[in-house]
Structure formats: C-alpha cells, structure tokens
Coordinates of C-alpha atoms in Angstrom, one line a residue:
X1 CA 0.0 0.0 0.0
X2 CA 1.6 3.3 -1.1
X3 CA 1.7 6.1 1.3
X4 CA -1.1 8.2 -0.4
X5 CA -3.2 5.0 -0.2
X6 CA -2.6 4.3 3.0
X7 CA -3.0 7.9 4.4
X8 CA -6.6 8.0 2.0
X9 CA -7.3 4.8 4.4
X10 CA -7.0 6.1 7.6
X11 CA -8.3 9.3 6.5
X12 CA -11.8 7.6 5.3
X13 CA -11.1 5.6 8.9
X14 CA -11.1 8.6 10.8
X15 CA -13.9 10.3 9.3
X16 CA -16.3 7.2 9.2
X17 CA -15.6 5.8 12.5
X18 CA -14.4 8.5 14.9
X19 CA -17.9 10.6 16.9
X20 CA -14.8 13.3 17.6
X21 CA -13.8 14.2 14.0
X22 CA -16.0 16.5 11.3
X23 CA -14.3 17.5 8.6
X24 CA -15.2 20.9 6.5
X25 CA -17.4 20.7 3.4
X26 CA -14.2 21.2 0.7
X27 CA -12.5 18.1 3.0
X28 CA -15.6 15.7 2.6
X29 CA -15.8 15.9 -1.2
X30 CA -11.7 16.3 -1.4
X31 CA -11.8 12.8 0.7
X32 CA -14.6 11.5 -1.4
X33 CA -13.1 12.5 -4.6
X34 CA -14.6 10.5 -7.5
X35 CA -16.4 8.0 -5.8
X36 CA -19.3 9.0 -7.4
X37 CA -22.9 6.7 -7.1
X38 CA -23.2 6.6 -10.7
X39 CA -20.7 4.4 -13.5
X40 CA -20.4 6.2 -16.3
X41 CA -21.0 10.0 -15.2
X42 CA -19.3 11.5 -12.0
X43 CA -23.1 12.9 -10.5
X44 CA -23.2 12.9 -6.5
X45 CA -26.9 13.4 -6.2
X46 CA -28.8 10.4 -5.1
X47 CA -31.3 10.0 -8.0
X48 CA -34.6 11.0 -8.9
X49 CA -36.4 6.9 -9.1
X50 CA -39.2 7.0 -10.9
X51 CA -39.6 5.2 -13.8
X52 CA -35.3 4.6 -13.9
X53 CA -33.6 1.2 -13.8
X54 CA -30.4 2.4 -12.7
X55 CA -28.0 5.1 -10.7
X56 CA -27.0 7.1 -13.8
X57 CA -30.5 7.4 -15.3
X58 CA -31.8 8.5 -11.7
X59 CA -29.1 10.8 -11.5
X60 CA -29.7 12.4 -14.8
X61 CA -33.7 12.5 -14.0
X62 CA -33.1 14.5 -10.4
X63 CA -31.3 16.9 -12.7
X64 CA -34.0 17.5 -15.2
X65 CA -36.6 17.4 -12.4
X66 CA -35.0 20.2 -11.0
X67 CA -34.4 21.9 -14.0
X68 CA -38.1 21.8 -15.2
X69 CA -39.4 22.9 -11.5
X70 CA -36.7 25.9 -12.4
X71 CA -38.8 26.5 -15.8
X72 CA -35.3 26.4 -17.3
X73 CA -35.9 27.5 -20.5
X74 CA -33.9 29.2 -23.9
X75 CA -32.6 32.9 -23.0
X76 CA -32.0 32.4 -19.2
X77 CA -29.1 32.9 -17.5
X78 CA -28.9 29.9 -15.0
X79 CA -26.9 30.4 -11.8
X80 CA -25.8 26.9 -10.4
X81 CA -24.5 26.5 -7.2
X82 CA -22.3 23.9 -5.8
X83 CA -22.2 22.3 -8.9
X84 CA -20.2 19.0 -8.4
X85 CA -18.2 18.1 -11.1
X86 CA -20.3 19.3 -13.8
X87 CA -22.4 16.7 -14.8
X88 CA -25.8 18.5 -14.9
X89 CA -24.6 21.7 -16.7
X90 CA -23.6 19.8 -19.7
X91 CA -26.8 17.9 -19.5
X92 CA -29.0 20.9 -19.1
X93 CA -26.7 23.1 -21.9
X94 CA -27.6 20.3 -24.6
X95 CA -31.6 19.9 -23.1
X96 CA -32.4 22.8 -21.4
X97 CA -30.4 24.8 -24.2
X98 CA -30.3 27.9 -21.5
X99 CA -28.1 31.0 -23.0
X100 CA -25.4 30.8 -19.9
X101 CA -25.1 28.4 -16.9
X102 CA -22.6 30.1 -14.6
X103 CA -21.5 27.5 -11.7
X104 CA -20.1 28.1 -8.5
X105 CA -18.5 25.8 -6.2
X106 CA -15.9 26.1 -3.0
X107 CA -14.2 22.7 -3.6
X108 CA -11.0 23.6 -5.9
X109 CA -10.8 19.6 -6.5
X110 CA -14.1 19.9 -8.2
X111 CA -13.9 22.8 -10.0
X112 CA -10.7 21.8 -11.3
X113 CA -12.5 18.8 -12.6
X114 CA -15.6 20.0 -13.8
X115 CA -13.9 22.2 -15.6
X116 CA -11.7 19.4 -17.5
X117 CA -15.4 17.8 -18.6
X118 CA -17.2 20.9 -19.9
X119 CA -14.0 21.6 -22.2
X120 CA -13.8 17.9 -23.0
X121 CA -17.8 18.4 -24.2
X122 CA -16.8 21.5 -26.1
X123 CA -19.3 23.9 -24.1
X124 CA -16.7 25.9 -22.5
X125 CA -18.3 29.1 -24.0
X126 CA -21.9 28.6 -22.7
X127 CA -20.7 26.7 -19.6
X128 CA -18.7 29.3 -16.9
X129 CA -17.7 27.4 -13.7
X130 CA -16.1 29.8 -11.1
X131 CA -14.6 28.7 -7.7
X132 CA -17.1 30.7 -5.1
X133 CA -19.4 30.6 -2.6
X134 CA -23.1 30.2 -2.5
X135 CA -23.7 32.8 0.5
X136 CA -21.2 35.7 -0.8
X137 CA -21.7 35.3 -4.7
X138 CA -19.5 37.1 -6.8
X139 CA -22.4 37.5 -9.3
X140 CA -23.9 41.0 -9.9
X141 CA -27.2 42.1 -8.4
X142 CA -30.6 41.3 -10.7
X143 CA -28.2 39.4 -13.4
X144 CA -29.7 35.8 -12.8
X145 CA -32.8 34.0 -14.4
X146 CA -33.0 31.0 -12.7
X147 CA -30.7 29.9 -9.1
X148 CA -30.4 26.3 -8.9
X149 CA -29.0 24.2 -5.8
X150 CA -29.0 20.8 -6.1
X151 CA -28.1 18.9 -3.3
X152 CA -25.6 21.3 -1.6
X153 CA -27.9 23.8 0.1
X154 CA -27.7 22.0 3.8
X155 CA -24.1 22.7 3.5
X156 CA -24.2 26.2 3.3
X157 CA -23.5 28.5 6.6
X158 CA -26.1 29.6 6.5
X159 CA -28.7 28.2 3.6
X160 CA -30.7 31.5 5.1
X161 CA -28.1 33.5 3.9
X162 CA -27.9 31.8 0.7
X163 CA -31.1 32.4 0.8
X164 CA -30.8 36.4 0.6
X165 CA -27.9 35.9 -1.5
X166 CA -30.2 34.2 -4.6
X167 CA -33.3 36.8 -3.9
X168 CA -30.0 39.7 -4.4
X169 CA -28.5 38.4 -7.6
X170 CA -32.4 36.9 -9.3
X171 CA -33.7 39.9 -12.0
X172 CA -37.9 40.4 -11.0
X173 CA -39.8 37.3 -11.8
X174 CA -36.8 35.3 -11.1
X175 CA -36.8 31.6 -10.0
X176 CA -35.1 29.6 -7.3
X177 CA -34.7 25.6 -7.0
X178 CA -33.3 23.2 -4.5
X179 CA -33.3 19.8 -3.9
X180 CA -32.4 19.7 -0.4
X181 CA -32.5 17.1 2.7
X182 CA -33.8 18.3 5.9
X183 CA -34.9 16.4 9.3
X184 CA -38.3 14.4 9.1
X185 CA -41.0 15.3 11.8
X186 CA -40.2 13.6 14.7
X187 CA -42.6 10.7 15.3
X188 CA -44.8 9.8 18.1
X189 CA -43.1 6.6 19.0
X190 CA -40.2 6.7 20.9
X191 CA -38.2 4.3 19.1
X192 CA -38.9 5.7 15.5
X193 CA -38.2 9.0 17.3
X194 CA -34.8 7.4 18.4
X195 CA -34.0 6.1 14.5
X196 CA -34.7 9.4 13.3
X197 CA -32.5 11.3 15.5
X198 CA -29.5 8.3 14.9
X199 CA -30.3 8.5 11.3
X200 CA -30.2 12.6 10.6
X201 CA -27.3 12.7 13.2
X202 CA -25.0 10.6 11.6
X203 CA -25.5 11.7 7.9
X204 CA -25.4 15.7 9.5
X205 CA -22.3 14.8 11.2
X206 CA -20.3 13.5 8.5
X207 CA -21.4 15.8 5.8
X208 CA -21.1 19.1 7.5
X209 CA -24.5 20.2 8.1
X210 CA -24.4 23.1 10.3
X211 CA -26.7 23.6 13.4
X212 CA -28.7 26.2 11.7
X213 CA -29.9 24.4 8.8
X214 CA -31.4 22.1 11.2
X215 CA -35.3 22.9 10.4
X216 CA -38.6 21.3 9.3
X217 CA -40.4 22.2 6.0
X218 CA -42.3 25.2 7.3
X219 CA -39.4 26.8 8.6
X220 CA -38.1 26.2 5.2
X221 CA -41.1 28.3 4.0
X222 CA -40.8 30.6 6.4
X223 CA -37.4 31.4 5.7
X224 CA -37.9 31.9 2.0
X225 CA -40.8 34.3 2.9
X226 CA -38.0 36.7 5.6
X227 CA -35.7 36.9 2.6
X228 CA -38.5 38.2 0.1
X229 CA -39.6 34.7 -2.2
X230 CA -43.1 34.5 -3.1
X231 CA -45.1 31.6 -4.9
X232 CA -43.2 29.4 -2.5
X233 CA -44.2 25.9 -3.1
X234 CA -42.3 22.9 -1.5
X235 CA -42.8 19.3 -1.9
X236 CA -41.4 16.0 -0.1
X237 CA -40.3 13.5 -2.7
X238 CA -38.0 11.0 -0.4
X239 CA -40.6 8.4 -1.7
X240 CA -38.9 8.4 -4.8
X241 CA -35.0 9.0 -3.5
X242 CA -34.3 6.9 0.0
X243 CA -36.4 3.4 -0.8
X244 CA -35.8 3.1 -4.4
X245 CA -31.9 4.2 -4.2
X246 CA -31.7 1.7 -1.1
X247 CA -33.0 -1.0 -3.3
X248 CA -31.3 -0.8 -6.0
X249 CA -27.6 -0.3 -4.0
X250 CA -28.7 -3.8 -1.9
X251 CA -28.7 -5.8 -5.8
X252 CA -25.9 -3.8 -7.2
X253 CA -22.7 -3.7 -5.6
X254 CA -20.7 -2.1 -8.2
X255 CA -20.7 1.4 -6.3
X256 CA -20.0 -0.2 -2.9
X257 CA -17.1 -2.1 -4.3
X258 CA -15.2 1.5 -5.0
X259 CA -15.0 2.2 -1.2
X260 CA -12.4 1.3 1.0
X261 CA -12.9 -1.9 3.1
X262 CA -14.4 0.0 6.3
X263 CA -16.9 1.7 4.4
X264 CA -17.2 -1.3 2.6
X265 CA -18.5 -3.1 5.4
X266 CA -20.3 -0.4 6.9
X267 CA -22.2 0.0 3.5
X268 CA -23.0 -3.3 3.6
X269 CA -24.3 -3.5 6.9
X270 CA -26.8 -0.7 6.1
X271 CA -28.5 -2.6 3.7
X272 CA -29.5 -5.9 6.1
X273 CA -31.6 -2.7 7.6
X274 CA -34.6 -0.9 6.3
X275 CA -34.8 1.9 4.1
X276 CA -36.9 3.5 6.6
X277 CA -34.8 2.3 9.4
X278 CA -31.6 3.8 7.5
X279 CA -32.7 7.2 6.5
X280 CA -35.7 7.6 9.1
X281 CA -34.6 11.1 9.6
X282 CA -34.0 12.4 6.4
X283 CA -36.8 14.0 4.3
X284 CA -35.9 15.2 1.0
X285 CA -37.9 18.3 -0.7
X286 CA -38.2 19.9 -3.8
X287 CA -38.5 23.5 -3.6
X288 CA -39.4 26.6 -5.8
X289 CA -39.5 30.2 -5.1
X290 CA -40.1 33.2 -7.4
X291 CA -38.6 37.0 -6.8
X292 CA -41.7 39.2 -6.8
X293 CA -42.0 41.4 -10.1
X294 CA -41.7 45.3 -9.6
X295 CA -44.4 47.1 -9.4
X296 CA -45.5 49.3 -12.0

C-alpha cells in the first residue's frame, strides 16, 4: 500500500468511524473524490427513481426534475451552485439549451475537474464554472434568471443567507430551486423517534450540516418568505430517492465495491436494515421560489 493510499485509508477511517472528527465541506468531497454513485458519469446526487432502472438514469432525472421545476428555459441565464463536477450543466446546456449556466463551487478539487469535462464536451463558451461561494456570490445584483442548488444547500453556513444571496442576484420574476434534505418530523413513538435522531445525526455529522440548517419544511417556507420569495411551493419527494436508491444499492454492488474496506462493510451492513430504518430522519424536498415582479 503506497503512502497516499494508506494515508486515503486512515483518513476515510477517521472520518467514518471517529464521533470526535467532522471534517469541513471542501474536505468531505476532497476525501470523497470520484467515488461518485453513478458508473459512467461523476453525479453525486442520489437519484430521482421513478420510472429509472439504474444510478446514472436517476441521476440524470433528479437533474431534469429540477431543472423543469426551475422553468429552465432558452434565453436564461442559469446560476448553479455547488455544482459537483459538472455533470448536470452539460446535461441541461444540450436539453435545457439555457443562453449561460454560470457554476459556483468552494471545492478547488471539483472545480478543477468539472472544468476538465465541460472543455472535453466542447461547451466551455456557454458553460462558466467559477470557484465561489453560494452565501457571498460574486455574481452582480438582478443578473440571474434561474438559481439552482442541487443537493448542496444543507451545506451552506447559513442556507438562510444563501437564501438572501439568490433573492439579491435573481432579476424580477426570477426563479429559485433546491433539492435539499432536511430532518423528518419527529414521530410519536419513541423508538422511530430514536431512529430518526440516529439517522439525521450521523448523515449531518459526516457531511457538514451546520446547526442552523437544522429545520422542518415550514421553517423552510418561512425562511424563504423573511428573505423576500413569493409563490413558495415545497414538496417531499424522499418516496422516490431513499427506498428506491436503497433497493437498487442492496442488488448492485458495483458502487459499494469502489470504497475502501471500512466503508465497505459499513455500506453493507446498512442494507440488512430498512430503508426506513436507515434514512428515518432524512426528508428530501423539492422546492421553488419566485422574486416578486416590480411594481409598475
């Protein structure tokens, strides 16, 4: 085993199996690297499963889901934020056929690569991914069409001030997206009440979901509202994410068998359990906000 190997090892070790150690956001996905979900693209969404057969095609449906929420059309400029390595830009710059998608993302790893892939598909002129952050955008006031966040707003400290960061930078009529996770309603029963908090408290500690993003779907609301969004609707769609994607990782292992051997094994533990057991307290939502229109 090589020393970069061996220190990845120990690394993924640490981070998996010690209560004591978070890492920041630009460390999980710099540790993560391209272990991506899916085979043939490098998405790290978890999958949009209706009507799909496999990783990939949910992948690439999540991404059009969220795009057609966005009413991403011909002649917007699209504002996407924490964009991964790319994937869904050049998807939505061939379907979508928007006039610019400008990207912005805080891990250099991934911009760095995801800028390698939208040269490599020859839409470097349409396609402008910027190292940046979601909640200080370097993007002009009233210059976006559509702001798109696909599963990367529970990251953000704070996703309120992303929040007032996306209602600054949208022109009037403007339109924002996520596809977010955020804690289920805690049950009744004390035991399902003891899965969920085991469930949300592991996935918020190792991914770096701060404290304050720790809030229910009408706070979600409620927050859009305080920074100025109107025609707020929101919409839980872990139906189709958590059981199906837990199904189809139990009969294909091809994903588990890129981890190292502790997350190996702890992958494959999860799936003697439950979906519901396993992600009791995640929800995942679907949300859309528009920026009023001035008045005459």
């Amino acid at each position: 085993m090589s020393d970069n190997t061996a220190g990845r090892f120990f690394a993924y070790l640490n981070w998996l199996l010690n209560p004591f150690h978070g890492l920041e956001t630009t460390e999980v996905y710099d540790l993560i690297g391209t272990t991506s979900l899916t085979e043939h693209r490098l998405y790290l969404n978890l999958g949009y499963w209706r009507d799909v057969d496999t990783i990939d095609e949910a992948s690439e449906a999540l991404a059009l889901l969220v795009a057609k929420r966005g009413g991403m059309a011909a002649g917007d400029i699209v504002l996407d934020c924490g964009y991964g390595f790319g994937d869904q830009d050049i998807l939505w710059a061939r379907t979508m056929k928007p006039e610019k998608i400008i990207g912005l993302n805080i891990t250099r790893s991934q911009v760095e690569r995801a800028r390698m892939n939208v040269a490599d598909a020859g839409l470097g002129r349409l396609i402008d991914l910027r190292e940046g952050s979601a909640t200080e955008m370097p993007i002009a006031n009233e210059s976006i069409d559509l702001v798109v966040s696909l599963e990367s707003a529970f990251h953000y400290r704070s996703r309120e001030d992303f929040f007032k960061e996306a209602y600054r930078v949208l022109r009037p009529g403007g339109r924002l997206v996520t596809a977010d996770i955020v804690p289920t309603k805690n049950s009744d029963n004390l035991f399902r009440r003891m899965e969920q908090w085991i469930s949300w408290s592991l996935v918020a500690g190792k991914f770096n979901i701060p404290q304050e993003n720790y809030y229910l779907i009408p706070s979600y609301t409620s927050k859009l509202l305080s920074a100025g969004f109107v025609s707020i609707d929101i919409k839980s769609i872990r139906d189709d994410v958590y059981q199906p994607l837990h199904e189809y990782l139990s009969r294909d292992q091809t994903f588990v068998k890129k981890l190292p051997p502790v997350a190996m094994i702890l992958a494959k533990s999860a799936f003697h359990r439950s979906a519901e057991s396993v992600y009791a307290g995640l929800d995942y939502i679907l949300s859309y906000a528009e920026k009023p229109e001035k008045s005459g």
